Structure formats: structure tokens, C-alpha cells
PDB file of N, CA, C and O in Angstrom:
ATOM      1  N   MET C   1     179.663  86.035 124.127  1.00  0.00           N
ATOM      2  CA  MET C   1     178.772  87.500 123.920  1.00  0.00           C
ATOM      3  C   MET C   1     178.121  87.914 125.131  1.00  0.00           C
ATOM      4  O   MET C   1     177.716  87.152 126.161  1.00  0.00           O
ATOM      5  N   TYR C   2     178.166  89.059 125.577  1.00  0.00           N
ATOM      6  CA  TYR C   2     177.195  89.498 126.584  1.00  0.00           C
ATOM      7  C   TYR C   2     176.016  90.111 126.213  1.00  0.00           C
ATOM      8  O   TYR C   2     176.073  91.072 125.010  1.00  0.00           O
ATOM      9  N   LEU C   3     174.827  89.936 126.682  1.00  0.00           N
ATOM     10  CA  LEU C   3     173.595  90.036 126.135  1.00  0.00           C
ATOM     11  C   LEU C   3     172.915  91.163 127.178  1.00  0.00           C
ATOM     12  O   LEU C   3     172.808  90.937 128.305  1.00  0.00           O
ATOM     13  N   ILE C   4     172.240  92.406 126.722  1.00  0.00           N
ATOM     14  CA  ILE C   4     171.231  92.816 127.331  1.00  0.00           C
ATOM     15  C   ILE C   4     170.128  93.094 126.711  1.00  0.00           C
ATOM     16  O   ILE C   4     169.757  93.347 125.405  1.00  0.00           O
ATOM     17  N   ILE C   5     168.949  92.472 127.429  1.00  0.00           N
ATOM     18  CA  ILE C   5     167.663  92.277 126.390  1.00  0.00           C
ATOM     19  C   ILE C   5     166.607  93.355 127.339  1.00  0.00           C
ATOM     20  O   ILE C   5     166.418  92.983 128.619  1.00  0.00           O
ATOM     21  N   VAL C   6     165.905  94.007 126.436  1.00  0.00           N
ATOM     22  CA  VAL C   6     164.861  94.814 127.115  1.00  0.00           C
ATOM     23  C   VAL C   6     163.710  94.351 126.581  1.00  0.00           C
ATOM     24  O   VAL C   6     163.692  94.283 125.353  1.00  0.00           O
ATOM     25  N   TYR C   7     162.477  94.765 127.237  1.00  0.00           N
ATOM     26  CA  TYR C   7     161.187  94.373 126.570  1.00  0.00           C
ATOM     27  C   TYR C   7     159.956  95.076 126.935  1.00  0.00           C
ATOM     28  O   TYR C   7     160.065  95.370 128.152  1.00  0.00           O
ATOM     29  N   ASP C   8     159.220  95.180 125.983  1.00  0.00           N
ATOM     30  CA  ASP C   8     158.010  95.807 126.236  1.00  0.00           C
ATOM     31  C   ASP C   8     156.814  94.803 125.724  1.00  0.00           C
ATOM     32  O   ASP C   8     156.401  94.736 124.568  1.00  0.00           O
ATOM     33  N   ILE C   9     156.341  93.937 126.444  1.00  0.00           N
ATOM     34  CA  ILE C   9     155.444  92.918 126.391  1.00  0.00           C
ATOM     35  C   ILE C   9     154.132  93.080 126.678  1.00  0.00           C
ATOM     36  O   ILE C   9     153.957  93.437 128.047  1.00  0.00           O
ATOM     37  N   LYS C  10     153.058  92.404 126.067  1.00  0.00           N
ATOM     38  CA  LYS C  10     151.599  92.712 126.457  1.00  0.00           C
ATOM     39  C   LYS C  10     151.565  91.828 127.979  1.00  0.00           C
ATOM     40  O   LYS C  10     152.315  90.757 128.041  1.00  0.00           O
ATOM     41  N   VAL C  11     150.803  92.308 128.946  1.00  0.00           N
ATOM     42  CA  VAL C  11     150.876  91.744 130.152  1.00  0.00           C
ATOM     43  C   VAL C  11     150.325  90.237 130.244  1.00  0.00           C
ATOM     44  O   VAL C  11     151.259  89.531 131.039  1.00  0.00           O
ATOM     45  N   GLU C  12     149.562  89.746 129.434  1.00  0.00           N
ATOM     46  CA  GLU C  12     149.378  88.269 129.240  1.00  0.00           C
ATOM     47  C   GLU C  12     150.690  87.553 128.862  1.00  0.00           C
ATOM     48  O   GLU C  12     150.432  86.198 129.129  1.00  0.00           O
ATOM     49  N   ARG C  13     151.668  88.024 128.517  1.00  0.00           N
ATOM     50  CA  ARG C  13     152.796  87.216 128.118  1.00  0.00           C
ATOM     51  C   ARG C  13     154.169  87.685 129.054  1.00  0.00           C
ATOM     52  O   ARG C  13     155.114  86.897 128.799  1.00  0.00           O
ATOM     53  N   VAL C  14     153.864  88.463 129.603  1.00  0.00           N
ATOM     54  CA  VAL C  14     155.186  89.144 130.473  1.00  0.00           C
ATOM     55  C   VAL C  14     155.895  88.094 131.321  1.00  0.00           C
ATOM     56  O   VAL C  14     157.031  87.451 131.025  1.00  0.00           O
ATOM     57  N   ASN C  15     155.130  87.373 132.164  1.00  0.00           N
ATOM     58  CA  ASN C  15     155.449  85.990 133.034  1.00  0.00           C
ATOM     59  C   ASN C  15     156.310  85.044 132.225  1.00  0.00           C
ATOM     60  O   ASN C  15     157.237  84.570 132.644  1.00  0.00           O
ATOM     61  N   LYS C  16     155.709  84.697 131.215  1.00  0.00           N
ATOM     62  CA  LYS C  16     156.342  83.702 130.336  1.00  0.00           C
ATOM     63  C   LYS C  16     157.621  84.095 129.675  1.00  0.00           C
ATOM     64  O   LYS C  16     158.470  83.380 129.832  1.00  0.00           O
ATOM     65  N   VAL C  17     157.788  85.332 129.480  1.00  0.00           N
ATOM     66  CA  VAL C  17     158.892  85.714 128.822  1.00  0.00           C
ATOM     67  C   VAL C  17     159.966  85.861 130.119  1.00  0.00           C
ATOM     68  O   VAL C  17     161.198  85.528 129.718  1.00  0.00           O
ATOM     69  N   LYS C  18     159.629  86.478 131.291  1.00  0.00           N
ATOM     70  CA  LYS C  18     160.574  86.527 132.226  1.00  0.00           C
ATOM     71  C   LYS C  18     160.707  85.319 132.832  1.00  0.00           C
ATOM     72  O   LYS C  18     162.085  84.891 133.059  1.00  0.00           O
ATOM     73  N   SER C  19     160.258  84.191 132.840  1.00  0.00           N
ATOM     74  CA  SER C  19     160.334  83.033 133.115  1.00  0.00           C
ATOM     75  C   SER C  19     161.323  81.895 132.172  1.00  0.00           C
ATOM     76  O   SER C  19     162.302  81.707 132.500  1.00  0.00           O
ATOM     77  N   PHE C  20     160.964  82.638 130.883  1.00  0.00           N
ATOM     78  CA  PHE C  20     162.036  81.817 129.775  1.00  0.00           C
ATOM     79  C   PHE C  20     163.380  82.744 129.872  1.00  0.00           C
ATOM     80  O   PHE C  20     164.422  81.820 130.102  1.00  0.00           O
ATOM     81  N   LEU C  21     163.428  83.986 130.006  1.00  0.00           N
ATOM     82  CA  LEU C  21     164.938  84.391 130.056  1.00  0.00           C
ATOM     83  C   LEU C  21     165.769  84.306 131.472  1.00  0.00           C
ATOM     84  O   LEU C  21     167.129  84.142 131.474  1.00  0.00           O
ATOM     85  N   ARG C  22     164.722  83.863 132.626  1.00  0.00           N
ATOM     86  CA  ARG C  22     165.602  83.485 133.671  1.00  0.00           C
ATOM     87  C   ARG C  22     166.359  82.312 133.624  1.00  0.00           C
ATOM     88  O   ARG C  22     167.312  81.854 134.335  1.00  0.00           O
ATOM     89  N   GLN C  23     166.103  81.513 132.817  1.00  0.00           N
ATOM     90  CA  GLN C  23     166.574  80.134 132.291  1.00  0.00           C
ATOM     91  C   GLN C  23     168.213  80.606 131.869  1.00  0.00           C
ATOM     92  O   GLN C  23     169.165  79.730 131.849  1.00  0.00           O
ATOM     93  N   TYR C  24     168.463  81.786 131.293  1.00  0.00           N
ATOM     94  CA  TYR C  24     169.774  81.882 130.500  1.00  0.00           C
ATOM     95  C   TYR C  24     170.478  83.310 131.069  1.00  0.00           C
ATOM     96  O   TYR C  24     171.609  83.375 131.144  1.00  0.00           O
ATOM     97  N   LEU C  25     169.766  84.040 131.718  1.00  0.00           N
ATOM     98  CA  LEU C  25     170.300  85.625 132.268  1.00  0.00           C
ATOM     99  C   LEU C  25     169.998  85.811 133.372  1.00  0.00           C
ATOM    100  O   LEU C  25     169.036  85.493 134.064  1.00  0.00           O
ATOM    101  N   TYR C  26     170.496  87.065 133.785  1.00  0.00           N
ATOM    102  CA  TYR C  26     170.422  87.541 135.136  1.00  0.00           C
ATOM    103  C   TYR C  26     169.070  88.632 135.023  1.00  0.00           C
ATOM    104  O   TYR C  26     169.084  89.404 134.292  1.00  0.00           O
ATOM    105  N   TRP C  27     168.003  88.647 135.810  1.00  0.00           N
ATOM    106  CA  TRP C  27     166.888  89.696 135.652  1.00  0.00           C
ATOM    107  C   TRP C  27     167.642  90.776 136.566  1.00  0.00           C
ATOM    108  O   TRP C  27     168.320  90.741 137.774  1.00  0.00           O
ATOM    109  N   ILE C  28     167.615  91.943 135.941  1.00  0.00           N
ATOM    110  CA  ILE C  28     168.097  93.177 136.324  1.00  0.00           C
ATOM    111  C   ILE C  28     167.269  94.110 137.009  1.00  0.00           C
ATOM    112  O   ILE C  28     167.240  94.797 138.463  1.00  0.00           O
ATOM    113  N   GLN C  29     166.205  94.111 136.330  1.00  0.00           N
ATOM    114  CA  GLN C  29     165.151  95.117 136.961  1.00  0.00           C
ATOM    115  C   GLN C  29     163.844  94.681 136.103  1.00  0.00           C
ATOM    116  O   GLN C  29     163.965  94.167 134.955  1.00  0.00           O
ATOM    117  N   ASN C  30     162.690  95.415 136.271  1.00  0.00           N
ATOM    118  CA  ASN C  30     161.599  95.311 135.260  1.00  0.00           C
ATOM    119  C   ASN C  30     161.900  95.600 133.795  1.00  0.00           C
ATOM    120  O   ASN C  30     162.300  96.373 133.336  1.00  0.00           O
ATOM    121  N   SER C  31     161.627  94.020 133.283  1.00  0.00           N
ATOM    122  CA  SER C  31     161.650  94.135 131.566  1.00  0.00           C
ATOM    123  C   SER C  31     163.133  94.312 131.126  1.00  0.00           C
ATOM    124  O   SER C  31     163.219  94.489 130.045  1.00  0.00           O
ATOM    125  N   VAL C  32     164.289  94.194 132.266  1.00  0.00           N
ATOM    126  CA  VAL C  32     165.667  93.900 131.646  1.00  0.00           C
ATOM    127  C   VAL C  32     166.189  92.988 132.424  1.00  0.00           C
ATOM    128  O   VAL C  32     166.253  92.378 133.410  1.00  0.00           O
ATOM    129  N   PHE C  33     167.228  92.111 131.192  1.00  0.00           N
ATOM    130  CA  PHE C  33     167.867  90.939 131.957  1.00  0.00           C
ATOM    131  C   PHE C  33     169.220  91.298 130.959  1.00  0.00           C
ATOM    132  O   PHE C  33     169.333  91.918 130.033  1.00  0.00           O
ATOM    133  N   GLU C  34     170.183  90.721 131.795  1.00  0.00           N
ATOM    134  CA  GLU C  34     171.633  90.813 130.982  1.00  0.00           C
ATOM    135  C   GLU C  34     172.372  89.240 131.588  1.00  0.00           C
ATOM    136  O   GLU C  34     172.020  88.830 132.686  1.00  0.00           O
ATOM    137  N   GLY C  35     173.275  89.325 130.684  1.00  0.00           N
ATOM    138  CA  GLY C  35     174.402  88.054 130.963  1.00  0.00           C
ATOM    139  C   GLY C  35     175.043  87.593 129.898  1.00  0.00           C
ATOM    140  O   GLY C  35     174.918  87.991 128.567  1.00  0.00           O
ATOM    141  N   GLU C  36     176.073  86.771 130.145  1.00  0.00           N
ATOM    142  CA  GLU C  36     176.789  85.880 129.338  1.00  0.00           C
ATOM    143  C   GLU C  36     176.260  85.008 128.490  1.00  0.00           C
ATOM    144  O   GLU C  36     175.134  84.412 129.125  1.00  0.00           O
ATOM    145  N   ALA C  37     176.235  84.931 127.049  1.00  0.00           N
ATOM    146  CA  ALA C  37     175.570  83.554 126.555  1.00  0.00           C
ATOM    147  C   ALA C  37     176.591  83.404 125.399  1.00  0.00           C
ATOM    148  O   ALA C  37     177.455  84.258 124.837  1.00  0.00           O
ATOM    149  N   THR C  38     176.419  82.033 124.869  1.00  0.00           N
ATOM    150  CA  THR C  38     177.351  81.511 123.588  1.00  0.00           C
ATOM    151  C   THR C  38     176.510  81.696 122.675  1.00  0.00           C
ATOM    152  O   THR C  38     175.038  82.321 122.701  1.00  0.00           O
ATOM    153  N   LYS C  39     176.952  81.792 121.391  1.00  0.00           N
ATOM    154  CA  LYS C  39     176.282  81.877 120.113  1.00  0.00           C
ATOM    155  C   LYS C  39     175.189  80.960 120.082  1.00  0.00           C
ATOM    156  O   LYS C  39     173.876  81.618 119.711  1.00  0.00           O
ATOM    157  N   SER C  40     175.446  79.801 120.588  1.00  0.00           N
ATOM    158  CA  SER C  40     174.271  78.974 120.389  1.00  0.00           C
ATOM    159  C   SER C  40     173.289  79.243 121.337  1.00  0.00           C
ATOM    160  O   SER C  40     171.737  79.005 121.392  1.00  0.00           O
ATOM    161  N   GLU C  41     173.740  79.734 122.691  1.00  0.00           N
ATOM    162  CA  GLU C  41     172.531  80.065 123.921  1.00  0.00           C
ATOM    163  C   GLU C  41     171.767  81.295 123.266  1.00  0.00           C
ATOM    164  O   GLU C  41     170.568  81.422 123.509  1.00  0.00           O
ATOM    165  N   TYR C  42     172.495  82.166 122.562  1.00  0.00           N
ATOM    166  CA  TYR C  42     172.132  83.471 121.763  1.00  0.00           C
ATOM    167  C   TYR C  42     170.634  82.970 121.015  1.00  0.00           C
ATOM    168  O   TYR C  42     169.596  83.488 120.741  1.00  0.00           O
ATOM    169  N   ASN C  43     171.026  81.839 120.193  1.00  0.00           N
ATOM    170  CA  ASN C  43     170.051  81.437 119.098  1.00  0.00           C
ATOM    171  C   ASN C  43     169.064  80.738 119.780  1.00  0.00           C
ATOM    172  O   ASN C  43     167.961  81.160 119.393  1.00  0.00           O
ATOM    173  N   LEU C  44     169.115  80.214 120.887  1.00  0.00           N
ATOM    174  CA  LEU C  44     167.945  79.576 121.745  1.00  0.00           C
ATOM    175  C   LEU C  44     167.163  80.607 122.150  1.00  0.00           C
ATOM    176  O   LEU C  44     165.794  80.636 122.122  1.00  0.00           O
ATOM    177  N   ILE C  45     167.648  81.821 122.875  1.00  0.00           N
ATOM    178  CA  ILE C  45     167.101  82.778 123.358  1.00  0.00           C
ATOM    179  C   ILE C  45     166.188  83.543 122.252  1.00  0.00           C
ATOM    180  O   ILE C  45     165.286  83.883 122.531  1.00  0.00           O
ATOM    181  N   ALA C  46     166.949  83.823 121.285  1.00  0.00           N
ATOM    182  CA  ALA C  46     166.347  84.426 120.139  1.00  0.00           C
ATOM    183  C   ALA C  46     165.082  83.698 119.721  1.00  0.00           C
ATOM    184  O   ALA C  46     163.912  84.273 119.547  1.00  0.00           O
ATOM    185  N   SER C  47     165.197  82.620 119.498  1.00  0.00           N
ATOM    186  CA  SER C  47     164.387  81.607 118.784  1.00  0.00           C
ATOM    187  C   SER C  47     163.001  81.197 119.807  1.00  0.00           C
ATOM    188  O   SER C  47     161.679  81.580 119.425  1.00  0.00           O
ATOM    189  N   GLY C  48     163.320  81.257 121.188  1.00  0.00           N
ATOM    190  CA  GLY C  48     162.602  81.070 122.059  1.00  0.00           C
ATOM    191  C   GLY C  48     161.608  82.396 122.389  1.00  0.00           C
ATOM    192  O   GLY C  48     160.362  82.017 122.458  1.00  0.00           O
ATOM    193  N   LEU C  49     161.937  83.317 122.271  1.00  0.00           N
ATOM    194  CA  LEU C  49     161.449  84.698 122.550  1.00  0.00           C
ATOM    195  C   LEU C  49     160.409  84.880 121.280  1.00  0.00           C
ATOM    196  O   LEU C  49     159.227  85.319 121.360  1.00  0.00           O
ATOM    197  N   ASN C  50     160.941  84.403 120.201  1.00  0.00           N
ATOM    198  CA  ASN C  50     160.229  84.612 118.792  1.00  0.00           C
ATOM    199  C   ASN C  50     158.797  83.727 119.033  1.00  0.00           C
ATOM    200  O   ASN C  50     157.742  84.134 118.568  1.00  0.00           O
ATOM    201  N   ASP C  51     158.946  82.445 119.811  1.00  0.00           N
ATOM    202  CA  ASP C  51     157.797  81.561 119.847  1.00  0.00           C
ATOM    203  C   ASP C  51     156.577  82.194 121.148  1.00  0.00           C
ATOM    204  O   ASP C  51     155.660  81.669 120.885  1.00  0.00           O
ATOM    205  N   ILE C  52     157.341  83.090 121.688  1.00  0.00           N
ATOM    206  CA  ILE C  52     156.602  83.715 123.166  1.00  0.00           C
ATOM    207  C   ILE C  52     155.486  84.752 122.493  1.00  0.00           C
ATOM    208  O   ILE C  52     154.483  84.841 122.881  1.00  0.00           O
ATOM    209  N   ILE C  53     156.455  85.727 121.880  1.00  0.00           N
ATOM    210  CA  ILE C  53     155.851  87.169 121.515  1.00  0.00           C
ATOM    211  C   ILE C  53     154.853  87.003 120.572  1.00  0.00           C
ATOM    212  O   ILE C  53     154.828  86.030 119.690  1.00  0.00           O
ATOM    213  N   ASN C  54     154.030  88.113 120.488  1.00  0.00           N
ATOM    214  CA  ASN C  54     153.281  88.313 119.516  1.00  0.00           C
ATOM    215  C   ASN C  54     154.043  89.523 118.563  1.00  0.00           C
ATOM    216  O   ASN C  54     154.057  90.730 119.273  1.00  0.00           O
ATOM    217  N   ILE C  55     154.584  89.566 117.322  1.00  0.00           N
ATOM    218  CA  ILE C  55     155.203  90.322 116.715  1.00  0.00           C
ATOM    219  C   ILE C  55     154.533  91.359 116.289  1.00  0.00           C
ATOM    220  O   ILE C  55     154.930  92.598 116.036  1.00  0.00           O
ATOM    221  N   ASN C  56     153.278  91.504 116.229  1.00  0.00           N
ATOM    222  CA  ASN C  56     152.210  92.600 116.032  1.00  0.00           C
ATOM    223  C   ASN C  56     152.063  93.563 117.315  1.00  0.00           C
ATOM    224  O   ASN C  56     151.468  94.653 117.209  1.00  0.00           O
ATOM    225  N   GLU C  57     152.333  92.914 118.515  1.00  0.00           N
ATOM    226  CA  GLU C  57     151.997  93.708 119.768  1.00  0.00           C
ATOM    227  C   GLU C  57     153.206  93.937 120.700  1.00  0.00           C
ATOM    228  O   GLU C  57     152.901  94.624 121.463  1.00  0.00           O
ATOM    229  N   ASP C  58     154.108  93.023 120.543  1.00  0.00           N
ATOM    230  CA  ASP C  58     155.428  93.100 121.659  1.00  0.00           C
ATOM    231  C   ASP C  58     156.735  93.674 121.179  1.00  0.00           C
ATOM    232  O   ASP C  58     156.773  93.696 119.689  1.00  0.00           O
ATOM    233  N   SER C  59     157.265  93.990 121.773  1.00  0.00           N
ATOM    234  CA  SER C  59     158.598  94.419 121.276  1.00  0.00           C
ATOM    235  C   SER C  59     159.908  94.096 122.144  1.00  0.00           C
ATOM    236  O   SER C  59     159.787  94.258 123.465  1.00  0.00           O
ATOM    237  N   ILE C  60     160.972  93.558 121.715  1.00  0.00           N
ATOM    238  CA  ILE C  60     162.186  92.995 122.474  1.00  0.00           C
ATOM    239  C   ILE C  60     163.074  93.862 121.695  1.00  0.00           C
ATOM    240  O   ILE C  60     163.470  93.685 120.542  1.00  0.00           O
ATOM    241  N   ILE C  61     164.238  94.478 122.616  1.00  0.00           N
ATOM    242  CA  ILE C  61     165.514  94.587 121.927  1.00  0.00           C
ATOM    243  C   ILE C  61     166.646  94.060 122.522  1.00  0.00           C
ATOM    244  O   ILE C  61     166.309  93.942 123.697  1.00  0.00           O
ATOM    245  N   ILE C  62     167.170  93.267 121.578  1.00  0.00           N
ATOM    246  CA  ILE C  62     168.694  92.725 122.461  1.00  0.00           C
ATOM    247  C   ILE C  62     169.996  93.624 121.764  1.00  0.00           C
ATOM    248  O   ILE C  62     170.136  93.758 120.856  1.00  0.00           O
ATOM    249  N   TYR C  63     170.707  93.966 123.083  1.00  0.00           N
ATOM    250  CA  TYR C  63     171.779  94.420 122.692  1.00  0.00           C
ATOM    251  C   TYR C  63     173.096  93.324 122.828  1.00  0.00           C
ATOM    252  O   TYR C  63     173.177  92.650 123.695  1.00  0.00           O
ATOM    253  N   LYS C  64     173.776  93.031 121.765  1.00  0.00           N
ATOM    254  CA  LYS C  64     174.876  92.415 121.953  1.00  0.00           C
ATOM    255  C   LYS C  64     176.278  92.970 122.060  1.00  0.00           C
ATOM    256  O   LYS C  64     176.686  93.638 121.216  1.00  0.00           O
ATOM    257  N   LEU C  65     177.092  92.805 123.111  1.00  0.00           N
ATOM    258  CA  LEU C  65     178.209  93.041 123.126  1.00  0.00           C
ATOM    259  C   LEU C  65     179.263  92.057 123.162  1.00  0.00           C
ATOM    260  O   LEU C  65     178.871  90.705 123.535  1.00  0.00           O
ATOM    261  N   ARG C  66     180.576  92.277 122.606  1.00  0.00           N
ATOM    262  CA  ARG C  66     181.522  91.234 122.490  1.00  0.00           C
ATOM    263  C   ARG C  66     181.867  90.580 124.122  1.00  0.00           C
ATOM    264  O   ARG C  66     181.949  89.113 124.093  1.00  0.00           O
ATOM    265  N   LEU C  67     182.249  91.534 124.784  1.00  0.00           N
ATOM    266  CA  LEU C  67     182.692  91.027 126.278  1.00  0.00           C
ATOM    267  C   LEU C  67     182.043  92.077 127.209  1.00  0.00           C
ATOM    268  O   LEU C  67     181.537  93.346 126.910  1.00  0.00           O
ATOM    269  N   GLU C  68     181.551  91.483 128.330  1.00  0.00           N
ATOM    270  CA  GLU C  68     181.096  92.182 129.666  1.00  0.00           C
ATOM    271  C   GLU C  68     181.874  93.731 129.762  1.00  0.00           C
ATOM    272  O   GLU C  68     181.324  94.955 129.969  1.00  0.00           O
ATOM    273  N   GLU C  69     183.258  93.500 129.635  1.00  0.00           N
ATOM    274  CA  GLU C  69     184.169  94.515 129.741  1.00  0.00           C
ATOM    275  C   GLU C  69     183.970  95.793 128.860  1.00  0.00           C
ATOM    276  O   GLU C  69     184.724  96.619 129.062  1.00  0.00           O
ATOM    277  N   ALA C  70     183.352  95.403 127.537  1.00  0.00           N
ATOM    278  CA  ALA C  70     183.398  96.531 126.715  1.00  0.00           C
ATOM    279  C   ALA C  70     182.367  97.539 127.154  1.00  0.00           C
ATOM    280  O   ALA C  70     182.318  98.672 126.317  1.00  0.00           O
ATOM    281  N   MET C  71     181.643  97.352 128.037  1.00  0.00           N
ATOM    282  CA  MET C  71     180.441  98.527 128.603  1.00  0.00           C
ATOM    283  C   MET C  71     180.810  99.063 129.798  1.00  0.00           C
ATOM    284  O   MET C  71     181.682  98.386 130.689  1.00  0.00           O
ATOM    285  N   GLN C  72     180.407 100.158 130.162  1.00  0.00           N
ATOM    286  CA  GLN C  72     180.337 100.669 131.360  1.00  0.00           C
ATOM    287  C   GLN C  72     178.975 100.570 132.086  1.00  0.00           C
ATOM    288  O   GLN C  72     178.027 101.056 131.166  1.00  0.00           O
ATOM    289  N   ARG C  73     178.823 100.194 133.142  1.00  0.00           N
ATOM    290  CA  ARG C  73     177.462 100.076 133.785  1.00  0.00           C
ATOM    291  C   ARG C  73     177.557 101.198 134.942  1.00  0.00           C
ATOM    292  O   ARG C  73     178.209 101.045 135.799  1.00  0.00           O
ATOM    293  N   GLU C  74     176.632 102.120 134.935  1.00  0.00           N
ATOM    294  CA  GLU C  74     176.287 103.112 136.150  1.00  0.00           C
ATOM    295  C   GLU C  74     174.761 102.846 136.390  1.00  0.00           C
ATOM    296  O   GLU C  74     173.891 102.943 135.434  1.00  0.00           O
ATOM    297  N   ILE C  75     174.781 103.026 137.683  1.00  0.00           N
ATOM    298  CA  ILE C  75     173.281 103.100 138.235  1.00  0.00           C
ATOM    299  C   ILE C  75     172.921 103.976 139.039  1.00  0.00           C
ATOM    300  O   ILE C  75     173.741 104.497 140.046  1.00  0.00           O
ATOM    301  N   LEU C  76     171.973 104.519 138.767  1.00  0.00           N
ATOM    302  CA  LEU C  76     171.392 105.803 139.609  1.00  0.00           C
ATOM    303  C   LEU C  76     170.097 105.255 140.329  1.00  0.00           C
ATOM    304  O   LEU C  76     169.429 104.628 139.912  1.00  0.00           O
ATOM    305  N   GLY C  77     170.351 105.630 141.653  1.00  0.00           N
ATOM    306  CA  GLY C  77     169.341 105.028 142.455  1.00  0.00           C
ATOM    307  C   GLY C  77     169.582 103.770 143.108  1.00  0.00           C
ATOM    308  O   GLY C  77     170.518 103.203 143.042  1.00  0.00           O
ATOM    309  N   ILE C  78     168.562 103.109 143.269  1.00  0.00           N
ATOM    310  CA  ILE C  78     168.348 101.503 143.641  1.00  0.00           C
ATOM    311  C   ILE C  78     168.973 100.584 142.810  1.00  0.00           C
ATOM    312  O   ILE C  78     168.272 100.524 142.075  1.00  0.00           O
ATOM    313  N   GLU C  79     169.710  99.720 143.082  1.00  0.00           N
ATOM    314  CA  GLU C  79     170.203  98.679 142.139  1.00  0.00           C
ATOM    315  C   GLU C  79     169.035  97.622 142.590  1.00  0.00           C
ATOM    316  O   GLU C  79     169.392  96.856 143.857  1.00  0.00           O
ATOM    317  N   LYS C  80     168.105  97.043 141.846  1.00  0.00           N
ATOM    318  CA  LYS C  80     167.198  96.091 142.342  1.00  0.00           C
ATOM    319  C   LYS C  80     167.721  94.736 142.349  1.00  0.00           C
ATOM    320  O   LYS C  80     167.316  93.828 143.117  1.00  0.00           O
ATOM    321  N   SER C  81     168.621  94.221 141.435  1.00  0.00           N
ATOM    322  CA  SER C  81     168.985  92.936 141.606  1.00  0.00           C
ATOM    323  C   SER C  81     170.835  92.977 141.250  1.00  0.00           C
ATOM    324  O   SER C  81     171.036  92.884 140.026  1.00  0.00           O
ATOM    325  N   PRO C  82     171.538  93.016 142.219  1.00  0.00           N
ATOM    326  CA  PRO C  82     173.119  93.191 141.754  1.00  0.00           C
ATOM    327  C   PRO C  82     173.490  91.721 141.415  1.00  0.00           C
ATOM    328  O   PRO C  82     173.405  90.552 141.967  1.00  0.00           O
ATOM    329  N   ILE C  83     174.175  91.909 140.325  1.00  0.00           N
ATOM    330  CA  ILE C  83     174.804  90.627 139.559  1.00  0.00           C
ATOM    331  C   ILE C  83     175.825  89.991 140.590  1.00  0.00           C
ATOM    332  O   ILE C  83     175.975  88.828 140.496  1.00  0.00           O
ATOM    333  N   GLU C  84     176.594  90.558 141.301  1.00  0.00           N
ATOM    334  CA  GLU C  84     177.635  90.138 141.795  1.00  0.00           C
ATOM    335  C   GLU C  84     177.480  89.009 143.070  1.00  0.00           C
ATOM    336  O   GLU C  84     178.234  88.628 143.217  1.00  0.00           O
ATOM    337  N   GLY C  85     175.815  89.456 143.475  1.00  0.00           N
ATOM    338  CA  GLY C  85     175.859  88.345 144.484  1.00  0.00           C
ATOM    339  C   GLY C  85     175.228  87.389 143.773  1.00  0.00           C
ATOM    340  O   GLY C  85     174.707  85.982 144.630  1.00  0.00           O
ATOM    341  N   ILE C  86     175.114  86.799 142.608  1.00  0.00           N
ATOM    342  CA  ILE C  86     174.608  85.548 142.038  1.00  0.00           C
ATOM    343  C   ILE C  86     175.842  84.818 141.610  1.00  0.00           C
ATOM    344  O   ILE C  86     176.914  84.968 140.928  1.00  0.00           O
ATOM    345  N   LEU C  87     175.977  83.646 142.066  1.00  0.00           N
ATOM    346  CA  LEU C  87     177.129  82.560 141.665  1.00  0.00           C
ATOM    347  C   LEU C  87     176.802  81.877 140.379  1.00  0.00           C
ATOM    348  O   LEU C  87     175.501  81.854 139.867  1.00  0.00           O
TER     349      LEU C  87
END
């Protein structure tokens, strides 16, 4: 599946969330990650994020698509972190 994760996290936990997500997905821009994940990787990501965040203060939205090809991506302005350059 293809995941897009956006988050609004209290500043004291932002770097922990960002470091955790970098293990699995590509950083796109502030508070946004995306990339391919298996079902087991998705479960690890969701479980790991639940362990990091405070559910009373933080918010994470995970968009799950069956395939990357199922979405159209359009960038207005500067692309901060092009996925095409990452191996």
C-alpha cells in the first residue's frame, strides 16, 4: 500500500516522530511523509506512532492508498524533497 502521513505534533515530540517515520517513509515537507509500506510495516508504523504521541495533544492522519498509481500528485511552488532522487 502507499501511505501519506501528515501530523500536527507538540514541538517536544516532533523530532521523535520525524526520526521514527524516516525509518519507513520519505520525508516530503514539514509534517508530511509518504511511501510504500507492506501491511506489517503499516502496523509497525501505526503502533510506533501511538507509542510516541500523546493522544490528547497530538494529531496524525494516515492516508492509505492501494497503489501509488492510484493518486495524482501535483506540486505548486518548490518541491522540498523530490522522491525521484531517492534510491
